[in-house]
């Protein structure tokens, strides 16, 4: 079956621009997670959705970052006024419930010039 | 707060040799512990997880890990390395099973 998909696979933008990163979870998975992986580091938790609501957004670094999941399926991570330090691979994962295994997508590589 | 430390950013072994990847954790509550593998240009894949049942956990591809509370460790082992095991391995901790806190990873190289 289809796994977690993320689009685009690569995104290059200029400092100060706005970007949106999309995640399509596995069908039927109620939990969805966003992580950020900087070069040479492990993934860093950003936000977790249970259904449509953000159950834990403690990992969002500042108010330039925002994520939505309006229908409890697809999620969009939005970054305003991008900075060079935002360059990283943004990973999405989903799980059937919060107690189940998280399945990761291939990530979106964001480069801010 | 929770954290994991992976000792050794790079580990090299010969094909057929023992694989040992080290992970120590810090947690103020009973932890859930995970090992993930990341192959080049692929997503993270769960190898195994500890959720307070048996302390010796067996995972996919012949890997296993042992939870040692006294040593706050959760080292990953495999008796005999294969070339296909070359990848990056991440240890992670959680207080439940949702928000994962990852280590910085260990890149495993396997030489013929």
GROMACS .gro file of C-alpha atoms in nm:
model
  225
    1UNK     CA    1   0.000   0.000   0.000
    2UNK     CA    2   0.094   0.363  -0.030
    3UNK     CA    3   0.320   0.505   0.234
    4UNK     CA    4   0.355   0.859   0.362
    5UNK     CA    5   0.422   1.099   0.079
    6UNK     CA    6   0.564   1.448   0.096
    7UNK     CA    7   0.571   1.721  -0.164
    8UNK     CA    8   0.776   1.878  -0.294
    9UNK     CA    9   1.080   1.656  -0.251
   10UNK     CA   10   1.303   1.960  -0.285
   11UNK     CA   11   1.228   2.327  -0.233
   12UNK     CA   12   1.470   2.613  -0.290
   13UNK     CA   13   1.360   2.956  -0.180
   14UNK     CA   14   1.506   3.294  -0.099
   15UNK     CA   15   1.540   3.439   0.246
   16UNK     CA   16   1.223   3.614   0.352
   17UNK     CA   17   0.989   3.411   0.132
   18UNK     CA   18   0.693   3.201   0.245
   19UNK     CA   19   0.687   2.825   0.188
   20UNK     CA   20   0.438   2.545   0.230
   21UNK     CA   21   0.532   2.181   0.270
   22UNK     CA   22   0.271   1.911   0.224
   23UNK     CA   23   0.232   1.572   0.388
   24UNK     CA   24  -0.007   1.297   0.278
   25UNK     CA   25  -0.027   1.039   0.557
   26UNK     CA   26  -0.119   0.676   0.522
   27UNK     CA   27  -0.493   0.648   0.478
   28UNK     CA   28  -0.676   0.600   0.807
   29UNK     CA   29  -0.388   0.714   1.027
   30UNK     CA   30  -0.520   0.949   1.292
   31UNK     CA   31  -0.186   1.074   1.422
   32UNK     CA   32   0.052   1.287   1.217
   33UNK     CA   33   0.392   1.426   1.311
   34UNK     CA   34   0.636   1.677   1.171
   35UNK     CA   35   1.007   1.663   1.241
   36UNK     CA   36   1.302   1.864   1.115
   37UNK     CA   37   1.642   1.709   1.041
   38UNK     CA   38   1.937   1.941   1.004
   39UNK     CA   39   2.260   1.825   0.845
   40UNK     CA   40   2.441   1.579   1.068
   41UNK     CA   41   2.166   1.574   1.329
   42UNK     CA   42   1.883   1.347   1.426
   43UNK     CA   43   1.523   1.442   1.356
   44UNK     CA   44   1.386   1.709   1.586
   45UNK     CA   45   1.019   1.702   1.685
   46UNK     CA   46   0.810   1.998   1.569
   47UNK     CA   47   0.439   1.921   1.608
   48UNK     CA   48   0.197   1.633   1.652
   49UNK     CA   49  -0.164   1.617   1.535
   50UNK     CA   50  -0.433   1.388   1.666
   51UNK     CA   51  -0.709   1.418   1.408
   52UNK     CA   52  -0.752   1.781   1.312
   53UNK     CA   53  -0.607   1.932   1.626
   54UNK     CA   54  -0.249   1.997   1.725
   55UNK     CA   55  -0.201   1.786   2.036
   56UNK     CA   56   0.155   1.904   2.096
   57UNK     CA   57   0.323   2.194   1.917
   58UNK     CA   58   0.601   2.241   2.167
   59UNK     CA   59   0.870   2.180   1.907
   60UNK     CA   60   0.783   2.465   1.674
   61UNK     CA   61   1.084   2.695   1.700
   62UNK     CA   62   0.899   3.028   1.675
   63UNK     CA   63   0.584   3.189   1.542
   64UNK     CA   64   0.709   3.183   1.184
   65UNK     CA   65   0.623   2.814   1.181
   66UNK     CA   66   0.264   2.696   1.162
   67UNK     CA   67   0.100   2.370   1.064
   68UNK     CA   68  -0.256   2.270   0.984
   69UNK     CA   69  -0.451   1.953   0.925
   70UNK     CA   70  -0.802   2.081   0.850
   71UNK     CA   71  -0.970   1.752   0.757
   72UNK     CA   72  -0.765   1.516   0.969
   73UNK     CA   73  -0.571   1.378   0.675
   74UNK     CA   74  -0.333   1.594   0.469
   75UNK     CA   75  -0.118   1.837   0.664
   76UNK     CA   76   0.066   2.149   0.556
   77UNK     CA   77   0.365   2.297   0.734
   78UNK     CA   78   0.391   2.668   0.668
   79UNK     CA   79   0.701   2.878   0.721
   80UNK     CA   80   0.685   3.254   0.697
   81UNK     CA   81   0.979   3.490   0.636
   82UNK     CA   82   1.218   3.202   0.583
   83UNK     CA   83   1.570   3.230   0.718
   84UNK     CA   84   1.886   3.048   0.609
   85UNK     CA   85   1.877   2.857   0.938
   86UNK     CA   86   1.549   2.699   0.833
   87UNK     CA   87   1.736   2.494   0.572
   88UNK     CA   88   1.685   2.128   0.663
   89UNK     CA   89   1.497   1.815   0.567
   90UNK     CA   90   1.142   1.829   0.694
   91UNK     CA   91   1.005   1.487   0.776
   92UNK     CA   92   0.645   1.384   0.817
   93UNK     CA   93   0.528   1.066   0.989
   94UNK     CA   94   0.190   0.911   1.056
   95UNK     CA   95   0.061   0.636   1.280
   96UNK     CA   96  -0.270   0.456   1.312
   97UNK     CA   97  -0.305   0.582   1.666
   98UNK     CA   98  -0.059   0.756   1.897
   99UNK     CA   99   0.040   0.417   2.043
  100UNK     CA  100   0.135   0.268   1.707
  101UNK     CA  101   0.449   0.272   1.496
  102UNK     CA  102   0.528   0.597   1.321
  103UNK     CA  103   0.581   0.557   0.946
  104UNK     CA  104   0.803   0.824   0.796
  105UNK     CA  105   0.790   0.988   0.458
  106UNK     CA  106   1.100   1.057   0.248
  107UNK     CA  107   1.111   1.421   0.354
  108UNK     CA  108   1.122   1.760   0.186
  109UNK     CA  109   1.464   1.915   0.156
  110UNK     CA  110   1.427   2.290   0.208
  111UNK     CA  111   1.710   2.519   0.106
  112UNK     CA  112   1.690   2.888   0.191
  113UNK     CA  113   1.936   3.100  -0.005
  114UNK     CA  114   1.338   1.632   2.999
  115UNK     CA  115   1.441   1.335   2.791
  116UNK     CA  116   1.746   1.285   2.574
  117UNK     CA  117   1.954   1.018   2.408
  118UNK     CA  118   2.325   1.002   2.344
  119UNK     CA  119   2.465   0.788   2.068
  120UNK     CA  120   2.832   0.717   2.121
  121UNK     CA  121   3.023   0.712   1.795
  122UNK     CA  122   2.899   0.902   1.494
  123UNK     CA  123   3.066   0.644   1.268
  124UNK     CA  124   3.113   0.271   1.317
  125UNK     CA  125   3.293   0.045   1.071
  126UNK     CA  126   3.281  -0.334   1.075
  127UNK     CA  127   3.376  -0.615   0.844
  128UNK     CA  128   3.109  -0.825   0.683
  129UNK     CA  129   3.025  -1.109   0.922
  130UNK     CA  130   3.147  -0.923   1.231
  131UNK     CA  131   2.940  -0.822   1.531
  132UNK     CA  132   2.757  -0.492   1.507
  133UNK     CA  133   2.727  -0.286   1.827
  134UNK     CA  134   2.573   0.059   1.819
  135UNK     CA  135   2.554   0.237   2.153
  136UNK     CA  136   2.269   0.440   2.292
  137UNK     CA  137   2.230   0.587   2.640
  138UNK     CA  138   1.917   0.765   2.745
  139UNK     CA  139   1.804   1.011   3.008
  140UNK     CA  140   1.446   1.012   3.124
  141UNK     CA  141   1.263   1.114   3.441
  142UNK     CA  142   0.981   0.870   3.364
  143UNK     CA  143   0.986   0.509   3.243
  144UNK     CA  144   1.095   0.544   2.883
  145UNK     CA  145   0.984   0.402   2.555
  146UNK     CA  146   1.293   0.340   2.342
  147UNK     CA  147   1.329   0.295   1.969
  148UNK     CA  148   1.587   0.223   1.703
  149UNK     CA  149   1.529   0.353   1.351
  150UNK     CA  150   1.734   0.295   1.036
  151UNK     CA  151   1.768   0.541   0.750
  152UNK     CA  152   1.893   0.418   0.416
  153UNK     CA  153   2.015   0.677   0.162
  154UNK     CA  154   1.728   0.869   0.004
  155UNK     CA  155   1.471   0.674   0.203
  156UNK     CA  156   1.251   0.749   0.502
  157UNK     CA  157   1.323   0.635   0.854
  158UNK     CA  158   1.220   0.277   0.922
  159UNK     CA  159   1.150   0.130   1.264
  160UNK     CA  160   1.390  -0.152   1.358
  161UNK     CA  161   1.257  -0.227   1.704
  162UNK     CA  162   1.104  -0.071   2.012
  163UNK     CA  163   1.100  -0.122   2.388
  164UNK     CA  164   0.773  -0.048   2.567
  165UNK     CA  165   0.830  -0.195   2.915
  166UNK     CA  166   0.764  -0.557   2.827
  167UNK     CA  167   1.065  -0.788   2.774
  168UNK     CA  168   1.401  -0.617   2.823
  169UNK     CA  169   1.553  -0.798   2.524
  170UNK     CA  170   1.381  -0.677   2.212
  171UNK     CA  171   1.413  -0.845   1.876
  172UNK     CA  172   1.362  -0.645   1.561
  173UNK     CA  173   1.377  -0.678   1.189
  174UNK     CA  174   1.679  -0.784   0.984
  175UNK     CA  175   1.834  -0.978   1.272
  176UNK     CA  176   1.884  -0.677   1.502
  177UNK     CA  177   1.812  -0.680   1.872
  178UNK     CA  178   1.854  -0.444   2.164
  179UNK     CA  179   1.861  -0.486   2.539
  180UNK     CA  180   1.711  -0.238   2.783
  181UNK     CA  181   1.937  -0.199   3.087
  182UNK     CA  182   1.783   0.035   3.340
  183UNK     CA  183   2.085   0.027   3.571
  184UNK     CA  184   2.307   0.148   3.287
  185UNK     CA  185   2.041   0.366   3.119
  186UNK     CA  186   2.139   0.197   2.795
  187UNK     CA  187   1.964   0.051   2.493
  188UNK     CA  188   2.245  -0.071   2.270
  189UNK     CA  189   2.169  -0.220   1.929
  190UNK     CA  190   2.342  -0.541   1.821
  191UNK     CA  191   2.352  -0.784   1.532
  192UNK     CA  192   2.568  -1.097   1.544
  193UNK     CA  193   2.683  -1.087   1.184
  194UNK     CA  194   2.691  -0.777   0.967
  195UNK     CA  195   2.577  -0.778   0.606
  196UNK     CA  196   2.674  -0.529   0.339
  197UNK     CA  197   2.307  -0.431   0.321
  198UNK     CA  198   2.320  -0.311   0.684
  199UNK     CA  199   2.519  -0.004   0.583
  200UNK     CA  200   2.297   0.291   0.678
  201UNK     CA  201   2.242   0.555   0.943
  202UNK     CA  202   2.091   0.437   1.271
  203UNK     CA  203   1.902   0.654   1.515
  204UNK     CA  204   1.810   0.583   1.875
  205UNK     CA  205   1.503   0.761   2.010
  206UNK     CA  206   1.325   0.799   2.343
  207UNK     CA  207   0.971   0.894   2.431
  208UNK     CA  208   0.767   0.929   2.749
  209UNK     CA  209   0.470   0.769   2.572
  210UNK     CA  210   0.483   0.673   2.208
  211UNK     CA  211   0.415   0.992   2.022
  212UNK     CA  212   0.677   1.267   2.049
  213UNK     CA  213   1.012   1.104   1.971
  214UNK     CA  214   1.342   1.252   2.085
  215UNK     CA  215   1.620   1.132   1.855
  216UNK     CA  216   1.992   1.101   1.899
  217UNK     CA  217   2.236   1.240   1.648
  218UNK     CA  218   2.275   0.909   1.468
  219UNK     CA  219   2.548   0.657   1.396
  220UNK     CA  220   2.658   0.583   1.043
  221UNK     CA  221   2.740   0.216   0.999
  222UNK     CA  222   2.985   0.113   0.730
  223UNK     CA  223   3.033  -0.253   0.641
  224UNK     CA  224   3.348  -0.359   0.460
  225UNK     CA  225   3.379  -0.681   0.256
   0.00000   0.00000   0.00000
